[in-house]
Amino acid sequence: MCGIVGYIGRKKAAPVILRNLKRLEYRGYDSCGIATLSSGLNIKKDAGRIDEIQKKMKLDNLPGSVGIGHTRWATHGNVSRRNAHPHVDCKKEIAIVHNGIISNYAELREELIKRGHVFESETDSECMAHLIEENYEGGIEKALRAALEKVKGTYALLVLSTHEPDKLLCARNESPLVLGIGIGEMFVGSDVASFLHFTKKAVPLDDGEYAVITEKECAVKEINSGRMLEKEILEITWNEEAAEKEGYEHFMLKEIFEQPQTIINALHVYPQDIRKLAEMIRNSEKVYFAAAGSSLHAALVAEYWFSQLCDKFVVAVDASELMSKGVIDKNTLVIGITQSGETYDTLAAMRHAKNKGARIAAIVNVIGSTATRLADHVVLQGSGIEISVCATKTFTSQLTILMRTAIELAEMLGRDVEKIKSELLETPARVEEVLRLNEEIKKVAVKYFRVKNYIYIGKGINLPSALEGALKLKEITYNHAEGMSGGMLKHGTISLIDRGMKTVAIVPAKGENRTKIISNVQEVKARGGVVIGITSGKPVEQCDVNIVAPECDELISPIVFAPIYQLLAYHTAANLKRDVDKPRALAKSVTVE
Ligand code: GLU
């Protein structure tokens, strides 16, 4: 799930590549490297973060105006200099960077070694350089196609060759790759944000395609046939400034504070697309939401909206499990929810559903991403770039889009949803109020979040809030947290309650779920536990401390509560001096299985 970039033009390539690579660091950050062509191949690479390596070896010093770069998230071979990309062939005439997994690399490698090739790394990727070398008979394009014929697995691949220094080649199968079209210069990246500073014109490649790129043109062709393809150029509306911290200490904090605006965006974007999604749900016998991580939690909230507002049976499924448990046929609708549009498991679930004859839709943030190209119908979130690995604003946007869809369907079914509709329109203002509690939330984090173990409990529509709150905390603080329903607590987990275990209770403003979760709080207190209340309207006196959001309807409370547990996780992580925006072992879009 690394990031790859390429440049060909008149500028010095290395500084452009370095800049664009930094935009992709969210995808992987254990090693990085750049290769450029001048009189021969020039390569610098090492294990470590881009900034560290740049400081140590001045990556941007490499000469030449064509080059490729890689930021790695290791899958095959440990994190080391020799496993860092780019990789080269035996003669050091061909350099490649690769994102994905070559699944038949072991056989390929063995055969190549038998034929005399010498490998320098343990990666699956290196065999690509040797395969191209072996198939080189005077033309790099032909050699690339011949090599790809032998390769199984997933790849986004960039290739440079000293034989044809005026060209950059790339190919894709199930790993993202987008071309950036400039004037007299061309860019390649794993996503559009990587080259946004230089151009807003993008051509996403589809699976089974490759491109031959010169400074003046990009020829996109089919790998199997070599046939030339007509590709549409997308105009990207995101702006680059969004990728700056603007005075915030971390992107995560900036993105948390952007939520009143991103929710407003999600409240207004693409009404027709939402209407069509609601129609598709209405007309389908079975509806699955397939998602992973925070997107799955958004889908779990949506289950409550569709059942309570529309009496519609929809199921949220961990995308990696859909193949095993989904009952999918032509009367089924599978809706993939993926911020990046590149989440491997979600795409696999969507492809599986498509093969079974189901209709597929997607809720996606990144324009031109794979999910947008795979689905029959797409709703874009309009959240702008999210840099921090930990999802915040894109989660509340997904919630907003999902709730609008449920309201739309309820209206189609003739239900009166006026009250909840106007409550939803109030959420940006409510979230704004919650963000004013930032200093208070920080104090609670510093005082109460000092242990290693946490339980988040919620009930009804806030059960997914408990899951998401626990996920935020564990992913960026490395403390253990689990989320569950208040009811589930006594079926095992309550035996863990002691002074070393803190409980976070998510409590709505009123109703049965408030009463029930307060009983759960009492059960925890009776066993000597400490409880932090996240509540709405008024405090829960049984809790040791409360963070009180403005009063709101329980149905919209998952949107209003989100910034509170996001900020609790943020301040705990910042206090522990964790690398908030790039937590260890995680990458933003999980593009491997
Ligand atoms: N499989 C390659 C490696 O381990 C690329 C990994 C990736 O796509 O992140 O180096």
XYZ file of C-alpha atoms and ligand atoms in Angstrom:
603
model
C 0.000 0.000 0.000
C 2.831 2.284 -0.807
C 2.753 5.464 -2.798
C 4.410 5.901 -6.169
C 5.066 8.976 -8.276
C 6.684 9.769 -11.604
C 7.696 12.878 -13.517
C 8.819 13.656 -17.040
C 9.278 17.193 -18.338
C 11.787 20.029 -18.389
C 12.126 20.655 -14.669
C 14.656 18.886 -12.520
C 12.684 15.746 -11.700
C 13.933 14.875 -8.194
C 12.533 17.936 -6.304
C 9.135 17.467 -8.015
C 9.128 13.778 -7.146
C 10.125 14.471 -3.564
C 7.335 17.030 -3.152
C 4.717 14.733 -4.643
C 5.974 11.747 -2.682
C 5.425 13.632 0.560
C 1.763 13.968 -0.333
C 1.592 10.194 -0.493
C 3.386 9.492 2.746
C 0.017 8.623 4.302
C 0.061 5.476 2.167
C 3.259 4.068 3.594
C 6.270 5.455 5.339
C 8.793 2.819 6.250
C 11.265 3.538 3.435
C 11.552 5.680 0.374
C 13.608 6.206 -2.716
C 13.943 8.061 -6.004
C 15.475 7.099 -9.354
C 16.191 9.572 -12.134
C 17.726 9.323 -15.555
C 20.529 11.629 -16.724
C 23.493 10.003 -18.441
C 22.585 6.783 -16.621
C 20.387 5.743 -13.731
C 20.771 7.641 -10.470
C 19.234 6.170 -7.343
C 18.970 7.193 -3.714
C 16.938 5.190 -1.228
C 16.885 4.128 2.396
C 14.707 2.897 5.241
C 13.014 5.667 7.255
C 10.665 8.588 6.822
C 10.986 10.803 3.764
C 12.161 13.815 5.795
C 14.857 11.826 7.598
C 16.172 10.361 4.357
C 16.072 13.726 2.639
C 18.104 15.204 5.506
C 20.610 12.374 5.339
C 21.139 11.991 1.619
C 19.492 14.911 -0.221
C 17.151 12.935 -2.451
C 16.356 16.055 -4.452
C 19.963 16.425 -5.592
C 19.666 13.761 -8.243
C 20.156 15.095 -11.796
C 17.813 14.551 -14.743
C 14.332 15.586 -15.785
C 12.641 12.201 -15.715
C 12.275 10.056 -12.630
C 10.224 7.842 -10.328
C 9.754 7.683 -6.556
C 8.335 5.355 -3.921
C 7.270 5.501 -0.297
C 6.995 1.967 1.014
C 4.715 -0.024 3.281
C 6.537 -3.341 3.285
C 4.674 -6.511 2.406
C 7.547 -8.767 1.255
C 10.959 -8.347 2.830
C 11.789 -6.409 5.965
C 12.185 -2.675 6.227
C 15.726 -2.025 5.031
C 17.705 -0.024 2.517
C 18.059 -2.903 0.089
C 14.331 -3.651 0.132
C 13.436 0.002 -0.435
C 12.319 0.819 -3.978
C 13.337 1.654 -6.735
C 14.685 -1.749 -7.773
C 16.918 -2.345 -10.770
C 17.818 -5.133 -13.216
C 21.252 -6.815 -13.313
C 22.691 -4.325 -15.775
C 21.298 -1.354 -13.876
C 19.569 -0.076 -16.987
C 15.985 -0.492 -15.841
C 14.467 0.889 -12.639
C 11.005 0.175 -11.282
C 8.793 1.193 -8.365
C 5.863 -0.996 -7.459
C 2.750 -0.803 -5.302
C 0.973 -4.093 -4.745
C 1.860 -7.742 -4.405
C 3.234 -10.008 -7.139
C 1.604 -13.243 -6.023
C 3.703 -15.581 -8.187
C 6.963 -13.837 -7.348
C 8.517 -16.897 -5.694
C 8.361 -19.010 -8.881
C 9.382 -16.072 -11.050
C 12.325 -15.332 -8.825
C 13.490 -18.936 -8.786
C 13.333 -19.188 -12.575
C 15.089 -15.848 -13.029
C 17.880 -16.888 -10.629
C 18.280 -20.173 -12.533
C 18.752 -18.136 -15.680
C 21.518 -16.145 -14.033
C 19.776 -13.058 -12.630
C 21.151 -11.694 -9.399
C 18.666 -10.282 -6.883
C 19.571 -7.556 -4.454
C 16.407 -7.483 -2.344
C 13.881 -9.832 -0.771
C 10.909 -8.022 -2.280
C 8.343 -9.478 -4.629
C 8.727 -6.307 -6.706
C 12.316 -6.763 -7.858
C 11.422 -9.636 -10.190
C 9.628 -7.070 -12.366
C 12.905 -5.295 -13.175
C 14.588 -8.588 -14.121
C 11.601 -9.776 -16.153
C 11.607 -6.563 -18.182
C 15.364 -6.921 -18.650
C 14.938 -10.474 -19.884
C 12.251 -9.526 -22.375
C 14.079 -6.490 -23.691
C 14.655 -6.791 -27.393
C 15.159 -3.205 -28.375
C 11.908 -1.701 -27.073
C 10.884 -0.999 -23.491
C 7.154 -0.948 -24.232
C 7.219 -4.443 -25.715
C 9.419 -5.673 -22.874
C 6.982 -4.325 -20.281
C 4.017 -6.045 -21.908
C 5.893 -9.321 -22.217
C 6.888 -9.111 -18.539
C 3.351 -8.323 -17.407
C 2.093 -11.373 -19.245
C 4.034 -13.529 -16.794
C 3.081 -11.668 -13.666
C 0.164 -12.482 -11.374
C -1.075 -10.263 -8.586
C -1.664 -6.594 -8.064
C 0.443 -3.747 -9.254
C 0.805 -0.109 -9.963
C 4.158 0.008 -11.644
C 6.450 2.719 -12.980
C 9.400 1.919 -15.218
C 12.445 3.874 -16.402
C 15.024 2.641 -18.881
C 18.377 4.127 -19.881
C 17.690 2.882 -23.427
C 14.750 5.226 -23.842
C 15.402 8.180 -21.561
C 12.631 10.279 -23.081
C 9.910 7.911 -21.790
C 8.267 6.908 -18.574
C 6.093 3.786 -18.545
C 3.435 2.714 -16.102
C 0.886 -0.081 -15.736
C -1.911 -0.969 -13.391
C -3.785 -3.952 -12.063
C -5.844 -3.452 -8.883
C -3.523 -0.815 -7.386
C -4.336 2.832 -8.016
C -2.533 4.901 -10.616
C -3.434 8.304 -12.029
C -1.758 10.356 -14.736
C -1.451 14.118 -14.297
C -1.499 16.068 -17.525
C 0.614 19.221 -17.613
C 1.869 21.441 -20.406
C 5.191 20.096 -21.588
C 5.348 17.852 -18.528
C 3.533 14.815 -17.205
C 3.019 13.373 -13.753
C 2.032 10.014 -12.369
C 0.852 9.293 -8.842
C -1.067 6.863 -6.672
C -3.719 9.536 -6.238
C -4.639 12.910 -7.689
C -3.615 14.814 -4.560
C 0.024 13.875 -5.181
C 0.386 16.161 -8.206
C -2.356 18.685 -7.507
C 0.211 21.429 -6.965
C 1.265 21.107 -10.607
C -1.888 20.196 -12.491
C -5.595 19.633 -11.943
C -6.075 17.534 -15.062
C -6.078 13.834 -14.315
C -6.530 10.569 -16.179
C -7.036 7.586 -13.880
C -5.827 4.301 -15.357
C -8.098 1.277 -15.124
C -7.087 -2.320 -14.470
C -5.330 -3.947 -17.389
C -4.032 -0.655 -18.799
C -0.575 0.785 -19.256
C 0.724 4.105 -20.485
C 3.726 5.324 -22.411
C 4.433 8.842 -21.252
C 6.633 11.492 -22.826
C 6.803 15.135 -21.801
C 4.228 15.967 -24.467
C 1.774 13.093 -24.366
C 0.397 10.066 -22.581
C -0.609 7.098 -24.717
C -2.865 4.784 -22.707
C -3.174 1.232 -24.038
C -4.567 -2.151 -23.140
C -1.963 -4.525 -21.701
C -3.354 -7.642 -23.421
C -3.787 -6.298 -26.925
C -1.617 -3.201 -27.029
C -4.664 -1.384 -28.409
C -4.710 2.388 -27.955
C -7.494 3.695 -25.670
C -9.387 6.987 -25.589
C -9.374 8.274 -22.005
C -11.417 11.060 -20.528
C -9.551 13.853 -18.718
C -11.001 14.688 -15.290
C -10.845 18.216 -13.888
C -10.041 17.996 -10.172
C -11.711 20.596 -7.989
C -9.729 20.044 -4.769
C -7.236 22.659 -3.831
C -3.703 22.079 -2.708
C -3.819 24.494 0.214
C -6.031 21.981 1.995
C -2.947 19.802 2.244
C -1.215 22.309 4.573
C -1.530 22.308 8.368
C -2.402 26.017 8.566
C -1.057 26.469 12.067
C -2.560 23.325 13.580
C -0.072 21.031 15.231
C -1.361 17.992 13.368
C -3.503 17.331 10.323
C -5.831 15.295 12.515
C -6.642 18.333 14.664
C -7.119 20.517 11.607
C -9.409 17.935 10.068
C -11.447 17.560 13.261
C -11.967 21.324 13.226
C -12.974 21.289 9.571
C -16.028 19.195 10.381
C -18.653 21.950 10.596
C -17.687 22.841 7.023
C -17.315 19.303 5.689
C -20.701 18.378 7.163
C -22.200 21.426 5.412
C -20.610 20.159 2.177
C -22.022 16.679 2.746
C -25.438 18.191 3.450
C -25.547 19.885 0.082
C -23.618 17.857 -2.458
C -25.134 15.781 -5.230
C -28.860 15.610 -4.368
C -29.607 13.662 -7.549
C -26.959 11.066 -6.788
C -28.378 10.613 -3.298
C -31.868 10.307 -4.684
C -30.727 7.659 -7.125
C -28.973 5.743 -4.342
C -32.172 5.840 -2.270
C -34.112 4.515 -5.272
C -31.637 1.702 -5.759
C -32.011 0.759 -2.083
C -35.772 0.885 -2.376
C -35.767 -1.362 -5.434
C -33.426 -3.996 -4.050
C -34.506 -7.031 -2.143
C -31.264 -7.269 -0.179
C -28.944 -4.387 0.607
C -25.424 -4.751 1.974
C -23.059 -1.997 2.983
C -19.530 -3.334 2.518
C -16.862 -1.359 4.336
C -13.842 -1.499 6.633
C -12.617 0.482 9.649
C -14.389 3.793 10.274
C -16.429 3.399 7.079
C -17.850 0.182 8.512
C -18.835 2.050 11.666
C -20.609 4.649 9.523
C -22.446 1.784 7.801
C -23.431 0.331 11.183
C -25.010 3.662 12.158
C -26.848 3.652 8.831
C -28.462 0.304 9.696
C -30.351 2.100 12.495
C -31.392 4.976 10.243
C -32.748 2.716 7.545
C -34.610 0.537 10.024
C -36.003 3.374 12.172
C -36.821 5.882 9.446
C -37.705 3.553 6.552
C -38.329 0.053 7.973
C -35.803 -1.073 5.396
C -33.607 -4.049 6.139
C -30.013 -3.219 5.262
C -26.925 -4.927 6.604
C -23.483 -3.497 7.241
C -20.789 -6.099 6.625
C -17.061 -6.108 7.182
C -16.073 -6.070 3.490
C -13.511 -8.826 3.968
C -16.312 -11.157 5.146
C -18.912 -10.416 2.493
C -17.704 -13.208 0.229
C -18.140 -15.782 2.996
C -21.463 -14.667 4.360
C -23.264 -12.561 1.799
C -26.253 -13.982 -0.035
C -25.781 -12.176 -3.290
C -27.761 -12.361 -6.511
C -29.237 -10.029 -9.082
C -31.772 -8.674 -6.592
C -29.001 -7.530 -4.290
C -27.452 -4.107 -3.975
C -23.946 -3.845 -2.508
C -22.863 -0.364 -1.476
C -19.147 -0.011 -0.907
C -18.182 2.756 1.500
C -14.549 3.764 1.173
C -13.019 7.181 1.723
C -10.067 6.540 -0.565
C -11.996 4.446 -3.064
C -9.006 2.105 -2.973
C -9.615 -0.057 0.126
C -8.663 -3.513 -1.090
C -11.253 -5.477 0.886
C -14.090 -3.168 -0.115
C -13.121 -3.291 -3.786
C -12.850 -7.088 -3.598
C -16.354 -7.267 -2.093
C -17.693 -4.975 -4.832
C -16.044 -7.048 -7.565
C -17.387 -10.248 -6.025
C -20.912 -8.794 -5.939
C -20.637 -7.619 -9.529
C -19.620 -11.105 -10.663
C -22.678 -12.497 -8.919
C -24.912 -10.176 -10.896
C -25.653 -7.721 -8.084
C -25.836 -3.995 -8.619
C -23.096 -2.030 -6.943
C -22.938 1.501 -5.674
C -20.253 3.368 -3.782
C -19.896 6.249 -1.349
C -16.399 7.598 -1.912
C -14.361 10.694 -1.174
C -11.547 10.465 -3.716
C -12.557 11.439 -7.228
C -11.346 9.123 -9.988
C -10.497 6.323 -7.523
C -11.046 2.657 -8.332
C -14.365 2.348 -6.477
C -15.786 5.227 -8.515
C -14.886 3.386 -11.690
C -16.149 0.023 -10.544
C -19.581 1.005 -9.237
C -22.779 1.356 -11.274
C -23.598 4.423 -9.213
C -21.397 6.724 -7.131
C -22.090 9.313 -4.454
C -19.079 11.520 -3.753
C -18.644 12.800 -0.194
C -17.057 16.137 -1.056
C -14.927 16.160 2.122
C -11.732 17.423 0.431
C -8.339 15.851 1.092
C -7.916 14.048 4.394
C -4.241 13.710 5.191
C -4.176 12.227 8.677
C -4.260 8.445 8.611
C -6.947 8.513 11.288
C -10.323 9.227 9.641
C -12.298 12.075 11.232
C -14.020 14.519 8.869
C -14.568 11.851 6.244
C -16.374 9.713 8.834
C -18.880 12.435 9.763
C -19.343 13.195 6.059
C -20.147 9.563 5.355
C -22.667 9.663 8.192
C -24.257 12.791 6.765
C -24.518 11.310 3.273
C -25.991 8.089 4.666
C -28.545 9.948 6.735
C -29.584 12.066 3.768
C -30.064 8.847 1.808
C -32.229 7.347 4.569
C -34.307 10.551 4.757
C -34.703 10.536 0.978
C -35.920 6.954 1.047
C -38.280 7.689 3.952
C -39.781 10.553 1.932
C -40.200 8.305 -1.102
C -42.090 5.937 1.160
C -44.344 8.770 2.306
C -43.005 9.028 5.862
C -42.986 12.290 7.741
C -39.335 13.018 8.444
C -39.508 16.817 8.611
C -38.358 16.990 12.231
C -35.295 14.830 11.752
C -34.525 16.637 8.508
C -34.332 19.973 10.271
C -32.312 18.408 13.111
C -29.827 17.163 10.528
C -29.476 20.682 9.129
C -28.575 21.829 12.645
C -25.636 19.430 12.975
C -22.917 21.786 11.667
C -23.885 24.318 14.374
C -23.997 21.583 17.026
C -20.605 20.262 15.984
C -19.285 23.827 16.115
C -20.464 24.024 19.749
C -18.839 20.697 20.550
C -15.534 21.945 19.146
C -15.672 24.847 21.592
C -15.252 22.215 24.317
C -11.784 21.403 22.990
C -9.858 22.758 26.017
C -12.180 20.966 28.419
C -11.819 17.708 26.446
C -8.048 18.115 26.517
C -8.132 18.416 30.314
C -10.220 15.245 30.585
C -7.794 13.428 28.266
C -4.765 14.511 30.276
C -6.372 13.635 33.618
C -8.266 10.427 32.847
C -6.595 8.806 29.859
C -3.447 7.621 31.599
C -4.071 3.881 31.754
C -3.516 1.217 29.091
C -7.053 -0.170 28.817
C -10.416 1.313 27.921
C -13.942 0.130 27.263
C -16.338 2.277 25.257
C -19.995 1.506 25.719
C -22.990 2.735 23.767
C -26.509 1.621 23.092
C -28.741 1.659 20.032
C -27.499 3.994 17.369
C -24.531 4.883 19.561
C -23.204 1.344 19.723
C -21.262 2.116 16.509
C -20.105 5.371 18.192
C -18.576 3.217 20.943
C -16.819 1.089 18.305
C -15.532 4.158 16.474
C -14.443 5.890 19.710
C -12.427 2.815 20.695
C -10.917 2.555 17.215
C -9.784 6.212 17.272
C -8.131 5.720 20.640
C -6.287 2.523 19.803
C -5.078 3.485 16.372
C -3.272 6.639 17.424
C -2.428 6.076 21.117
C -1.507 2.335 20.926
C -3.526 1.773 24.086
C -6.031 -1.021 24.153
C -9.672 -0.082 23.741
C -12.771 -1.994 22.830
C -16.245 -0.860 22.029
C -19.442 -2.730 22.737
C -23.065 -2.304 23.650
C -23.780 -1.531 27.288
C -25.856 -4.700 27.337
C -22.917 -6.837 26.254
C -20.725 -5.659 29.110
C -22.089 -8.124 31.634
C -21.577 -11.050 29.289
C -17.902 -11.288 30.071
C -16.066 -8.014 29.793
C -17.254 -6.549 33.103
C -14.816 -8.877 34.888
C -12.024 -6.627 33.580
C -13.284 -3.568 35.456
C -10.793 -2.196 37.983
C -8.860 1.040 38.521
C -6.639 0.242 35.557
C -9.570 0.086 33.166
C -11.419 3.264 32.248
C -14.895 3.181 30.770
C -16.246 5.742 28.345
C -20.050 5.800 28.218
C -21.844 7.411 25.286
C -25.226 8.604 26.512
C -28.056 10.226 24.529
C -30.085 13.185 25.862
C -33.170 11.197 26.787
C -35.210 8.070 26.262
C -34.870 4.429 27.070
C -31.319 4.160 25.845
C -30.242 6.904 28.247
C -31.808 5.084 31.169
C -30.304 1.756 30.139
C -26.806 3.015 29.581
C -26.908 4.823 32.934
C -27.674 1.429 34.535
C -24.577 0.073 32.812
C -22.583 3.010 34.181
C -23.807 2.072 37.654
C -22.743 -1.529 37.142
C -19.247 -0.326 36.296
C -19.165 2.076 39.256
C -20.298 -0.709 41.594
C -17.158 -2.624 40.623
C -14.819 0.253 41.334
C -14.583 1.470 37.743
C -14.042 5.029 36.575
C -16.472 6.334 33.961
C -16.078 9.220 31.540
C -19.462 10.289 30.168
C -19.942 11.626 26.658
C -23.452 12.911 26.811
C -25.952 15.265 25.286
C -28.015 18.001 26.962
C -27.178 17.296 30.607
C -24.475 15.449 32.531
C -24.874 11.936 33.902
C -24.311 12.331 37.615
C -23.155 8.733 38.055
C -20.131 9.387 35.797
C -16.839 10.627 37.267
C -16.629 13.327 34.642
C -18.847 14.404 31.763
C -18.316 16.041 28.428
C -21.696 17.469 27.525
C -22.644 18.076 23.907
C -25.644 20.291 23.110
C -28.955 18.483 23.315
C -29.933 16.753 20.086
C -32.174 14.007 18.818
C -30.681 10.587 19.474
C -30.824 9.773 15.768
C -28.344 12.494 14.881
C -26.246 12.162 18.038
C -23.629 9.881 16.366
C -22.594 12.896 14.249
C -22.558 15.278 17.208
C -20.646 12.906 19.542
C -17.956 12.036 17.000
C -15.726 15.118 17.502
C -15.702 14.480 21.272
C -14.173 10.999 21.122
C -11.984 12.094 18.221
C -10.569 14.911 20.374
C -10.180 12.619 23.401
C -8.086 10.246 21.272
C -6.199 13.129 19.710
C -5.195 14.794 22.986
C -4.294 11.466 24.572
C -2.026 10.633 21.629
C -0.506 14.118 21.516
C 0.119 13.940 25.265
C 1.878 10.598 24.792
C 3.949 12.202 22.001
C 2.688 9.702 19.477
C 3.074 10.315 15.765
C -0.557 11.347 15.497
C -0.892 11.713 11.736
C 1.134 8.631 10.874
C 0.563 5.976 13.514
C 2.926 3.038 13.410
C 2.038 0.104 11.141
C -0.959 1.892 9.620
C -1.520 3.428 6.224
C -4.467 5.493 5.171
C -5.748 3.447 2.311
C -5.332 -0.234 2.891
C -4.733 -1.395 -0.650
C -3.530 -4.885 0.206
C -5.554 -7.892 1.270
N 5.231 -5.642 -2.272
C 6.096 -4.513 -2.359
C 7.101 -4.478 -1.209
O 6.966 -5.127 -0.233
C 5.337 -3.209 -2.428
C 4.585 -2.969 -1.175
C 3.486 -1.951 -1.278
O 2.747 -1.898 -2.218
O 3.334 -1.225 -0.307
O 8.048 -3.792 -1.276
